[in-house]
Coordinates of C-alpha atoms in Angstrom, one line a residue:
X1 CA -36.6 25.1 -24.7
X2 CA -33.2 24.7 -24.5
X3 CA -32.3 25.0 -28.1
X4 CA -34.6 28.1 -28.1
X5 CA -32.6 30.0 -25.4
X6 CA -29.3 28.4 -26.8
X7 CA -29.7 31.1 -29.8
X8 CA -29.4 34.0 -27.6
X9 CA -26.0 32.6 -26.3
X10 CA -23.4 34.3 -27.9
X11 CA -20.7 32.3 -29.8
X12 CA -17.3 33.3 -28.0
X13 CA -19.5 31.7 -24.9
X14 CA -20.5 28.5 -26.9
X15 CA -17.1 28.3 -27.9
X16 CA -16.6 28.9 -24.2
X17 CA -18.8 26.0 -23.1
X18 CA -17.6 23.5 -26.1
X19 CA -13.8 23.8 -24.7
X20 CA -14.9 23.4 -21.0
X21 CA -16.4 20.4 -22.4
X22 CA -13.9 18.9 -24.8
X23 CA -11.5 19.4 -21.7
X24 CA -13.3 17.4 -19.6
X25 CA -13.8 14.6 -21.7
X26 CA -9.9 14.8 -21.7
X27 CA -9.3 14.0 -17.6
X28 CA -8.7 10.5 -17.7
X29 CA -10.2 8.6 -14.4
X30 CA -8.3 7.7 -11.7
X31 CA -7.8 4.3 -10.0
X32 CA -4.9 3.8 -6.7
X33 CA -4.8 0.0 -5.9
X34 CA -2.3 -0.8 -2.9
X35 CA -1.8 -4.3 -1.3
X36 CA -0.9 -4.6 2.0
X37 CA 2.0 -6.5 3.8
X38 CA 3.4 -8.2 0.5
X39 CA 6.6 -8.7 -0.9
X40 CA 8.7 -7.4 -4.3
X41 CA 8.0 -10.4 -6.0
X42 CA 4.6 -11.8 -5.3
X43 CA 2.8 -11.4 -8.2
X44 CA 3.2 -12.9 -11.3
X45 CA 4.4 -9.7 -13.5
X46 CA 7.3 -9.5 -10.5
X47 CA 8.7 -13.0 -10.7
X48 CA 5.8 -14.7 -8.7
X49 CA 4.2 -18.6 -8.8
X50 CA 0.9 -16.5 -7.2
X51 CA -1.9 -16.4 -10.1
X52 CA -2.4 -13.2 -10.9
X53 CA -4.1 -12.4 -14.3
X54 CA -5.1 -9.4 -14.3
X55 CA -2.5 -7.7 -12.7
X56 CA -0.5 -9.3 -15.5
X57 CA -2.3 -8.5 -17.8
X58 CA -2.6 -4.4 -17.0
X59 CA 1.5 -5.0 -16.9
X60 CA 1.5 -6.5 -20.1
X61 CA 0.0 -3.5 -21.6
X62 CA 1.1 -0.9 -19.4
X63 CA 4.3 -0.1 -18.0
X64 CA 6.3 -1.7 -14.7
X65 CA 8.5 0.2 -12.7
X66 CA 11.4 -1.7 -11.0
X67 CA 12.8 0.8 -8.4
X68 CA 9.8 1.6 -7.0
X69 CA 9.5 3.1 -3.0
X70 CA 7.0 3.1 -0.3
X71 CA 7.9 3.9 3.7
X72 CA 8.3 0.3 4.9
X73 CA 4.9 0.3 7.1
X74 CA 1.4 0.6 6.4
X75 CA -0.2 4.2 8.0
X76 CA 3.0 6.2 7.3
X77 CA 2.5 5.0 3.4
X78 CA -0.5 6.1 3.5
X79 CA -0.2 9.2 4.8
X80 CA 2.4 9.4 2.2
X81 CA 0.6 8.5 -0.7
X82 CA -2.5 10.2 0.4
X83 CA -0.5 13.9 0.8
X84 CA 2.0 13.6 -2.0
X85 CA 4.5 14.2 1.1
X86 CA 6.4 12.8 3.5
X87 CA 4.9 10.7 6.0
X88 CA 6.5 13.2 8.7
X89 CA 5.1 16.2 6.8
X90 CA 1.7 14.6 6.6
X91 CA 2.2 14.4 10.5
X92 CA 2.4 10.5 10.3
X93 CA 6.2 10.0 10.7
X94 CA 5.5 6.6 13.1
X95 CA 1.8 5.5 13.6
X96 CA -0.7 6.8 14.3
X97 CA -1.0 7.8 17.9
X98 CA 0.0 11.1 19.1
X99 CA 4.2 11.9 20.4
X100 CA 3.0 15.8 20.6
X101 CA 5.8 16.5 17.9
X102 CA 4.9 17.7 14.3
X103 CA 6.0 14.8 12.2
X104 CA 4.4 12.4 14.5
X105 CA 1.1 13.2 15.6
X106 CA -0.5 9.9 14.5
X107 CA -2.7 12.0 12.8
X108 CA -3.0 13.5 8.6
X109 CA -1.9 17.2 8.7
X110 CA -4.4 20.6 8.3
X111 CA -1.4 21.8 6.8
X112 CA -1.4 19.0 3.7
X113 CA -4.3 18.3 1.1
X114 CA -5.6 14.7 0.7
X115 CA -5.4 13.7 -3.0
X116 CA -8.9 13.5 -2.8
X117 CA -9.6 17.2 -1.7
X118 CA -7.4 18.2 -4.7
X119 CA -9.4 16.3 -7.3
X120 CA -12.2 17.7 -5.8
X121 CA -11.6 20.8 -6.5
X122 CA -11.7 20.1 -10.4
X123 CA -14.2 17.7 -11.8
X124 CA -13.5 14.9 -10.2
X125 CA -16.0 12.4 -8.0
X126 CA -14.0 10.7 -5.4
X127 CA -14.3 7.1 -3.9
X128 CA -13.2 4.9 -1.6
X129 CA -12.7 1.5 -0.6
X130 CA -10.6 -0.4 2.0
X131 CA -8.1 0.6 4.7
X132 CA -8.1 4.2 5.8
X133 CA -5.5 3.5 8.9
X134 CA -4.5 7.5 9.0
X135 CA -5.8 8.6 12.3
X136 CA -6.1 7.4 16.1
X137 CA -10.1 8.2 16.5
X138 CA -11.1 4.8 15.2
X139 CA -14.4 4.7 17.5
X140 CA -17.7 5.0 16.9
X141 CA -18.2 8.2 19.6
X142 CA -14.7 9.6 18.7
X143 CA -14.3 12.9 16.1
X144 CA -14.4 11.7 12.8
X145 CA -12.8 15.0 11.4
X146 CA -9.6 12.7 9.4
X147 CA -11.8 10.0 7.6
X148 CA -12.2 10.0 4.3
X149 CA -15.7 11.8 3.9
X150 CA -14.1 14.7 5.9
X151 CA -10.2 14.4 3.9
X152 CA -12.7 14.8 0.4
X153 CA -13.7 11.7 -0.2
X154 CA -17.9 11.5 -1.7
X155 CA -18.3 7.7 -0.5
X156 CA -16.5 5.6 1.1
X157 CA -16.3 1.2 2.5
X158 CA -13.8 0.5 4.3
X159 CA -12.2 0.1 7.6
X160 CA -10.8 3.1 9.9
X161 CA -8.0 0.8 11.6
X162 CA -5.0 -1.2 10.4
X163 CA -5.5 -4.5 10.7
X164 CA -8.3 -7.1 11.8
X165 CA -10.2 -10.9 10.8
X166 CA -11.6 -11.1 6.8
X167 CA -14.5 -12.3 8.0
X168 CA -15.7 -9.8 10.2
X169 CA -13.5 -6.8 10.4
X170 CA -13.2 -4.4 13.5
X171 CA -14.3 -0.2 12.6
X172 CA -15.9 -1.7 9.3
X173 CA -18.1 1.9 7.8
X174 CA -19.9 2.6 5.2
X175 CA -19.2 6.3 4.8
X176 CA -19.2 7.3 8.9
X177 CA -21.0 4.8 10.1
X178 CA -20.0 1.7 11.8
X179 CA -21.5 -1.5 10.4
X180 CA -21.4 -5.2 10.3
X181 CA -21.2 -8.0 7.8
X182 CA -25.1 -8.5 8.8
X183 CA -26.4 -5.4 9.0
X184 CA -25.0 -3.6 6.1
X185 CA -28.2 -3.2 3.7
X186 CA -26.4 -2.5 0.9
X187 CA -23.9 -5.2 1.0
X188 CA -25.1 -8.8 1.8
X189 CA -23.3 -11.5 0.0
X190 CA -23.4 -15.2 0.8
X191 CA -20.1 -15.8 2.0
X192 CA -18.5 -12.4 3.7
X193 CA -15.1 -12.1 3.3
X194 CA -13.1 -8.4 3.4
X195 CA -11.4 -8.8 0.2
X196 CA -14.6 -9.5 -1.8
X197 CA -16.5 -6.7 -0.6
X198 CA -13.3 -4.5 -1.1
X199 CA -14.0 -5.2 -4.4
X200 CA -17.6 -5.8 -4.8
X201 CA -18.5 -2.2 -2.9
X202 CA -15.9 -0.4 -5.4
X203 CA -17.8 -2.1 -8.3
X204 CA -21.3 -0.6 -6.9
X205 CA -19.7 2.9 -6.7
X206 CA -18.4 2.6 -10.4
X207 CA -21.8 1.6 -11.2
X208 CA -23.8 4.5 -9.5
X209 CA -20.8 6.9 -10.8
X210 CA -21.9 5.9 -14.3
X211 CA -25.9 6.5 -13.5
X212 CA -25.2 9.3 -11.4
X213 CA -22.5 11.4 -13.3
X214 CA -21.9 9.9 -16.4
X215 CA -19.8 13.1 -17.9
X216 CA -17.5 13.7 -14.6
X217 CA -14.2 12.0 -14.2
X218 CA -13.9 9.5 -11.1
X219 CA -11.2 8.5 -8.7
X220 CA -11.1 5.7 -6.9
X221 CA -9.1 4.5 -4.5
X222 CA -8.8 0.8 -3.5
X223 CA -6.9 0.1 -0.3
X224 CA -6.5 -3.6 0.1
X225 CA -5.9 -5.6 3.7
X226 CA -4.3 -8.4 1.4
X227 CA -2.1 -10.2 2.6
X228 CA -2.1 -8.4 6.3
X229 CA -2.4 -10.8 8.4
X230 CA -4.2 -12.4 10.2
X231 CA -4.0 -14.9 6.7
X232 CA -7.6 -15.8 6.0
X233 CA -9.2 -17.2 3.2
X234 CA -11.8 -19.2 1.1
X235 CA -12.0 -22.2 0.9
X236 CA -12.2 -22.6 -3.2
X237 CA -8.8 -20.3 -3.1
X238 CA -7.0 -21.7 -1.1
X239 CA -7.2 -25.5 -3.1
X240 CA -5.2 -23.9 -5.7
X241 CA -2.3 -23.6 -3.8
X242 CA -2.1 -27.1 -2.0
X243 CA 0.9 -28.5 -2.5
X244 CA 2.9 -25.7 -4.6
X245 CA 4.8 -25.0 -1.4
X246 CA 5.2 -28.3 -0.2
X247 CA 9.2 -28.3 -0.4
X248 CA 9.8 -25.1 1.8
X249 CA 11.6 -21.8 1.3
X250 CA 14.3 -22.4 -0.7
X251 CA 13.3 -23.8 -4.0
X252 CA 9.9 -20.8 -4.6
X253 CA 13.0 -18.3 -3.6
X254 CA 15.3 -20.0 -6.6
X255 CA 12.1 -20.3 -9.1
X256 CA 11.3 -16.0 -8.3
X257 CA 15.5 -15.3 -8.6
X258 CA 15.3 -17.0 -12.0
X259 CA 12.4 -15.5 -13.3
X260 CA 13.3 -11.7 -11.8
X261 CA 16.0 -12.1 -13.6
X262 CA 14.6 -13.3 -16.9
X263 CA 12.3 -10.6 -16.8
X264 CA 14.3 -7.8 -16.5
X265 CA 13.5 -6.9 -13.3
X266 CA 17.1 -7.1 -11.6
X267 CA 20.1 -7.0 -13.1
X268 CA 21.9 -10.7 -14.3
X269 CA 24.6 -10.4 -11.8
X270 CA 22.8 -9.7 -8.9
X271 CA 23.1 -11.9 -5.8
X272 CA 20.4 -13.5 -3.8
X273 CA 20.4 -11.7 -0.2
X274 CA 21.3 -14.0 3.0
X275 CA 18.7 -16.5 3.4
X276 CA 17.4 -15.8 7.3
X277 CA 15.9 -19.6 7.9
X278 CA 16.5 -22.9 7.4
X279 CA 13.9 -25.4 6.3
X280 CA 15.1 -28.4 7.4
X281 CA 15.1 -27.0 10.7
X282 CA 11.3 -25.4 10.6
X283 CA 9.3 -26.8 13.0
X284 CA 5.7 -27.4 12.7
X285 CA 5.9 -27.6 8.7
X286 CA 2.3 -28.8 7.6
X287 CA 1.6 -25.6 9.5
X288 CA 4.4 -23.4 7.8
X289 CA 3.3 -24.9 4.6
X290 CA -0.4 -24.1 5.2
X291 CA 0.6 -20.6 6.1
X292 CA 1.9 -20.0 2.7
X293 CA -1.0 -21.4 0.6
X294 CA -3.4 -19.2 2.4
X295 CA -1.3 -16.2 2.1
X296 CA -1.4 -17.1 -1.8
X297 CA -5.1 -17.5 -2.0
X298 CA -5.3 -13.6 0.0
X299 CA -3.3 -12.5 -3.4
X300 CA -5.2 -14.3 -5.5
X301 CA -8.7 -13.3 -4.3
X302 CA -7.8 -9.7 -4.5
X303 CA -6.4 -9.8 -8.0
X304 CA -9.9 -11.5 -9.2
X305 CA -11.6 -8.4 -7.6
X306 CA -8.9 -6.1 -9.6
X307 CA -10.3 -8.0 -13.1
X308 CA -14.1 -7.4 -11.8
X309 CA -12.9 -3.5 -11.2
X310 CA -11.2 -3.5 -14.7
X311 CA -14.3 -5.4 -15.9
X312 CA -16.5 -2.9 -14.9
X313 CA -14.7 0.1 -17.1
X314 CA -14.6 -2.3 -20.0
X315 CA -18.0 -2.3 -19.6
X316 CA -18.7 1.4 -19.2
X317 CA -16.2 2.0 -22.1
X318 CA -13.8 4.0 -20.5
X319 CA -10.6 1.8 -19.4
X320 CA -8.7 2.9 -21.8
X321 CA -8.7 6.7 -21.0
X322 CA -8.4 5.5 -16.9
X323 CA -4.9 5.5 -15.2
X324 CA -4.7 2.8 -13.1
X325 CA -1.8 2.1 -10.2
X326 CA -0.9 -0.6 -8.5
X327 CA 1.3 -0.8 -5.4
X328 CA 2.2 -2.0 -2.0
X329 CA 2.8 0.0 1.1
X330 CA 5.5 -2.0 2.0
X331 CA 7.7 -5.3 2.3
X332 CA 6.4 -8.5 3.4
X333 CA 5.7 -8.9 7.0
X334 CA 8.1 -10.6 9.5
X335 CA 6.1 -10.4 12.3
X336 CA 4.9 -13.1 14.5
X337 CA 1.6 -12.1 15.1
X338 CA -0.9 -14.6 16.2
X339 CA 2.8 -17.3 15.7
X340 CA 2.3 -18.8 19.3
X341 CA -0.4 -20.6 20.8
X342 CA -2.2 -18.6 23.6
X343 CA -1.0 -19.6 27.4
X344 CA -4.5 -19.0 28.3
X345 CA -7.5 -21.6 27.4
X346 CA -9.6 -20.4 25.4
X347 CA -12.9 -19.4 26.5
X348 CA -15.8 -21.9 26.3
X349 CA -18.5 -19.4 27.4
X350 CA -18.5 -17.2 24.0
X351 CA -21.6 -15.9 23.0
X352 CA -22.7 -15.4 19.4
X353 CA -22.5 -11.8 18.4
X354 CA -26.0 -9.7 17.8
X355 CA -26.1 -8.4 14.2
X356 CA -25.5 -5.0 15.0
X357 CA -22.6 -5.9 17.8
X358 CA -19.3 -4.5 16.8
X359 CA -15.8 -6.5 16.6
X360 CA -13.8 -4.7 19.6
X361 CA -10.6 -6.2 19.1
X362 CA -8.4 -6.9 15.9
X363 CA -5.8 -9.4 17.1
X364 CA -6.6 -11.9 20.2
X365 CA -8.1 -12.8 22.3
X366 CA -11.6 -12.0 20.3
X367 CA -14.3 -14.7 19.0
X368 CA -16.0 -15.2 15.5
X369 CA -19.5 -13.6 15.2
X370 CA -21.0 -17.1 15.8
X371 CA -19.1 -16.9 19.6
X372 CA -16.4 -19.2 18.9
X373 CA -12.8 -18.4 20.4
X374 CA -10.2 -17.6 17.6
X375 CA -7.0 -19.6 18.1
X376 CA -3.7 -18.9 17.1
X377 CA -0.4 -20.8 17.1
X378 CA 0.5 -24.3 15.3
X379 CA -2.4 -25.8 16.6
X380 CA -4.6 -23.6 14.6
X381 CA -4.7 -24.2 10.3
X382 CA -4.9 -20.8 8.9
X383 CA -7.1 -19.9 6.4
X384 CA -11.3 -19.9 8.8
X385 CA -12.7 -17.1 10.6
X386 CA -11.5 -19.1 14.0
X387 CA -7.9 -18.8 13.4
X388 CA -5.3 -16.2 13.7
X389 CA -1.2 -15.9 12.2
X390 CA 1.3 -14.0 10.4
X391 CA 3.5 -16.6 7.9
X392 CA 6.4 -14.6 9.6
X393 CA 10.0 -14.2 8.5
X394 CA 10.4 -17.5 5.9
X395 CA 8.2 -16.8 3.7
X396 CA 8.2 -12.8 4.6
X397 CA 12.1 -13.6 3.3
X398 CA 10.1 -15.9 0.0
X399 CA 7.9 -12.7 -1.1
X400 CA 11.1 -10.3 -0.8
X401 CA 13.2 -12.0 -3.2
X402 CA 16.1 -10.6 -3.7
X403 CA 16.1 -8.3 -1.1
X404 CA 17.7 -7.9 2.5
X405 CA 14.7 -7.4 5.4
X406 CA 11.5 -6.7 5.5
X407 CA 8.4 -4.6 6.5
X408 CA 9.8 -1.7 8.9
X409 CA 13.6 -1.6 7.7
X410 CA 14.8 0.7 4.9
X411 CA 16.3 -2.0 3.5
X412 CA 15.0 -2.8 0.0
X413 CA 13.1 -5.4 1.0
X414 CA 11.2 -3.4 4.2
X415 CA 11.0 -0.2 0.8
X416 CA 10.6 -1.8 -2.6
X417 CA 7.5 -2.0 -4.2
X418 CA 6.1 -2.7 -7.5
X419 CA 4.5 -0.5 -9.5
X420 CA 2.1 -1.0 -12.3
X421 CA 0.6 1.8 -14.6
X422 CA -1.9 1.0 -16.9
X423 CA -3.2 3.6 -19.3
X424 CA -3.7 3.2 -22.9
X425 CA -4.0 6.8 -24.1
X426 CA -1.7 8.3 -21.7
X427 CA 1.4 5.4 -22.0
X428 CA 3.0 5.4 -25.7
X429 CA 1.9 2.0 -26.4
X430 CA 5.4 1.2 -28.0
X431 CA 6.2 0.7 -24.0
X432 CA 3.6 -2.0 -23.5
X433 CA 4.8 -4.7 -21.3
X434 CA 8.3 -2.7 -20.6
X435 CA 10.2 -1.7 -17.7
X436 CA 10.9 1.6 -16.5
X437 CA 14.6 1.7 -14.2
X438 CA 14.3 5.3 -13.2
X439 CA 13.8 5.3 -8.4
X440 CA 10.4 7.0 -7.6
X441 CA 8.4 6.8 -4.7
X442 CA 4.7 6.7 -3.3
X443 CA 5.4 10.3 -2.7
X444 CA 5.6 10.9 -7.0
X445 CA 1.2 9.2 -7.1
X446 CA -0.2 12.4 -6.1
X447 CA 2.0 14.6 -8.8
X448 CA 1.0 12.6 -11.2
X449 CA -3.0 12.5 -10.8
X450 CA -2.8 16.0 -10.7
X451 CA -0.9 17.0 -13.4
X452 CA -2.1 14.4 -15.7
X453 CA -6.1 15.7 -14.4
X454 CA -4.3 19.9 -14.8
X455 CA -5.3 20.4 -11.7
X456 CA -3.1 22.8 -9.6
X457 CA -1.8 21.4 -6.2
X458 CA -3.5 23.7 -3.7
X459 CA -1.5 26.2 -2.3
X460 CA -4.6 26.8 0.4
X461 CA -7.3 24.7 1.7
X462 CA -10.0 25.3 4.4
X463 CA -8.7 28.4 5.8
X464 CA -5.2 26.5 6.2
X465 CA -1.9 27.0 4.3
X466 CA -1.1 24.5 2.5
X467 CA 2.7 22.5 2.0
X468 CA 4.4 22.2 -1.3
X469 CA 4.6 19.1 -2.8
X470 CA 7.6 16.9 -2.3
X471 CA 6.7 14.4 -5.7
X472 CA 7.6 14.4 -8.7
X473 CA 4.9 13.1 -12.0
X474 CA 5.6 10.4 -13.0
X475 CA 4.1 11.4 -16.5
X476 CA 7.5 11.8 -19.1
X477 CA 7.8 8.0 -18.0
X478 CA 4.6 7.1 -20.1
X479 CA 6.6 8.6 -22.7
X480 CA 10.0 7.3 -22.3
X481 CA 11.3 10.2 -20.7
X482 CA 13.6 11.5 -17.7
X483 CA 11.5 12.0 -14.4
X484 CA 12.0 15.4 -13.7
X485 CA 13.5 14.9 -9.8
X486 CA 16.1 17.2 -8.4
X487 CA 16.6 16.2 -5.4
X488 CA 17.5 12.8 -3.8
X489 CA 14.6 10.6 -2.3
X490 CA 14.7 10.1 1.6
X491 CA 13.6 7.9 4.4
X492 CA 13.4 7.0 8.3
X493 CA 10.7 4.6 10.4
X494 CA 11.5 3.3 13.8
X495 CA 15.2 5.2 13.3
X496 CA 15.7 2.7 10.3
X497 CA 17.0 5.2 7.8
X498 CA 18.4 5.8 4.0
X499 CA 19.1 7.7 1.2
X500 CA 18.9 7.0 -2.5
X501 CA 20.9 9.5 -5.1
X502 CA 21.6 8.2 -8.1
X503 CA 23.0 4.9 -8.0
X504 CA 23.9 5.3 -4.7
X505 CA 21.8 4.3 -1.2
X506 CA 23.0 4.9 1.9
X507 CA 21.4 2.7 4.7
X508 CA 21.1 2.1 8.5
X509 CA 19.7 0.4 11.6
X510 CA 17.9 2.1 14.1
X511 CA 17.2 0.5 17.8
X512 CA 14.1 2.3 19.6
X513 CA 14.2 0.3 22.6
X514 CA 15.0 1.8 26.1
X515 CA 18.3 3.0 24.7
X516 CA 17.6 4.0 21.4
X517 CA 20.6 3.9 18.5
X518 CA 21.7 4.0 15.1
X519 CA 23.9 1.9 13.6
X520 CA 26.7 2.7 11.3
X521 CA 25.8 3.7 7.7
X522 CA 26.4 1.1 4.9
X523 CA 27.0 2.3 1.6
X524 CA 26.0 0.4 -1.6
X525 CA 25.7 0.9 -5.7
X526 CA 22.6 0.4 -6.6
X527 CA 23.4 0.3 -10.0
X528 CA 25.5 -3.4 -9.5
X529 CA 24.2 -4.5 -6.3
X530 CA 20.3 -4.3 -5.8
X531 CA 20.3 -6.6 -3.3
X532 CA 22.6 -4.3 -1.1
X533 CA 25.7 -7.3 -0.2
X534 CA 28.4 -5.5 -0.8
X535 CA 29.3 -2.8 1.9
X536 CA 31.3 0.2 0.1
X537 CA 31.1 2.8 3.8
X538 CA 34.8 2.2 3.8
X539 CA 35.9 2.4 0.0
X540 CA 34.0 5.8 0.1
X541 CA 33.7 7.7 3.0
X542 CA 33.5 10.8 0.9
X543 CA 29.9 9.6 -0.7
X544 CA 29.1 8.5 2.9
X545 CA 29.2 12.2 4.2
X546 CA 28.0 13.6 1.4
X547 CA 24.8 11.7 1.2
X548 CA 25.0 11.3 4.9
X549 CA 24.8 15.4 4.8
X550 CA 21.6 15.3 2.4
X551 CA 19.8 12.9 5.0
X552 CA 20.4 15.4 8.0
X553 CA 19.4 18.5 5.8
X554 CA 16.2 16.6 4.6
X555 CA 15.3 15.5 7.9
X556 CA 15.3 18.5 9.9
X557 CA 13.3 20.1 6.9
X558 CA 11.1 17.4 6.7
X559 CA 10.1 17.1 10.4
X560 CA 11.8 13.9 10.6
X561 CA 13.5 16.0 13.8
X562 CA 13.4 16.2 17.2
X563 CA 12.9 12.5 17.1
X564 CA 10.6 11.6 19.6
X565 CA 13.3 9.0 21.0
X566 CA 15.2 12.0 22.7
X567 CA 18.0 11.2 19.9
X568 CA 19.1 14.8 19.4

């Protein structure tokens, strides 16, 4: 029947169909993998001692960017990644709460289109596993219009909120439905661990894709919560790092610094930034060592899962035409969550949660599913479900080697991320294992994906006018060419501000307490001083003024102002 009908079709129409099929075949699969609260030098291919053979292999057969940036915080970076816009333009300039100002609504705006929505205007199937964190509505009974399935994804497994137990995650969903590790009939592993669950469900989505729509390209957004607090890891993964961190902060940081230079990720003359904590004066050393062992185990487990995802593309024969990105949402986290023992005694009357009972909290006081209190502070060794801690400033400084500051700040330790790009058919093979030193930003990922998919960015979507993209495509770098960026890169979070314009970076601290303050600008020559150790603001006041003017113009245009802190 099909053959007979084809005989009657005109040759021009057959040619059109053939051309369309060939065009569709040239659209690569797209994968964006993002980790959570990790530092610049944690993974092996960026100088770290943590075992990440799968990411290292992607880097060896792909391209690494040495000066790539995020927004310094979880949900603003996700808003930028999903929209291709600065976070304030996307409506999440601060966190997921509504400050009643255009740039600070706590919701992914409807005058931006998500990357999934944009790819959906083409031929892409769209899947997400992991952390969403771009809406203030996180309860089962609340609105879901800004959840993944309502923002362009066809399948979703993950958490709506920003953090929680790795053994029993709060706001765990399949599609639009809240589930628990014990009532989800589609996924019942022997031991539930959220990082594994993200990886395993991603593989399941890809296998379903191969059966349901093998002729269509896939877009997979894989948003791990590794290595965000609480420090939870499986015993087999923790055991691999026993003894690795017994010497404290300095030996690990020194080895990373050396490897970073040997790899060419930083210049030979770059100085190591200031160390904030002295290991000899650090109390509870065994506990601190264990914290870093667990942190490393979390990263290791994530890499194992990434390996399973990559292996599935290999099994399907599509890896060569799959563009994979790996990056992080902010720098290492110096926050003190879970670091202090509770002032109240732990409850002894807790009951186990039922099969359908949801975790109601994402940090202590809380309980395990089998009814134990979750403990924090130095009396609870990190790793199991009844512990809750973060690794704090000393180890975060190691994670961010060689940079200053941490998550939340606009100095390099807050905004610098690895970016690994792997695409055998799209990245020139002569660049395999090489470094690209051009500055880039998370706003560039959407522009890149749309360009390689040959899908235009919509001017209208869902009856709304859509803001034009801010990012530029990274595709020229895949051929060893310069990016077509015309403007500087800009930053603001909690009044921590920066401008990156060529070799120059202007950066300052902000204070958002009862009396908000903006500290003076610092100026650094990033071609010589990537670790921001030599402030040139007094030597080059004209440059400070010129970059400040650019920042002010951007802040007015990009909805950074008016401030929620009433500074104007």
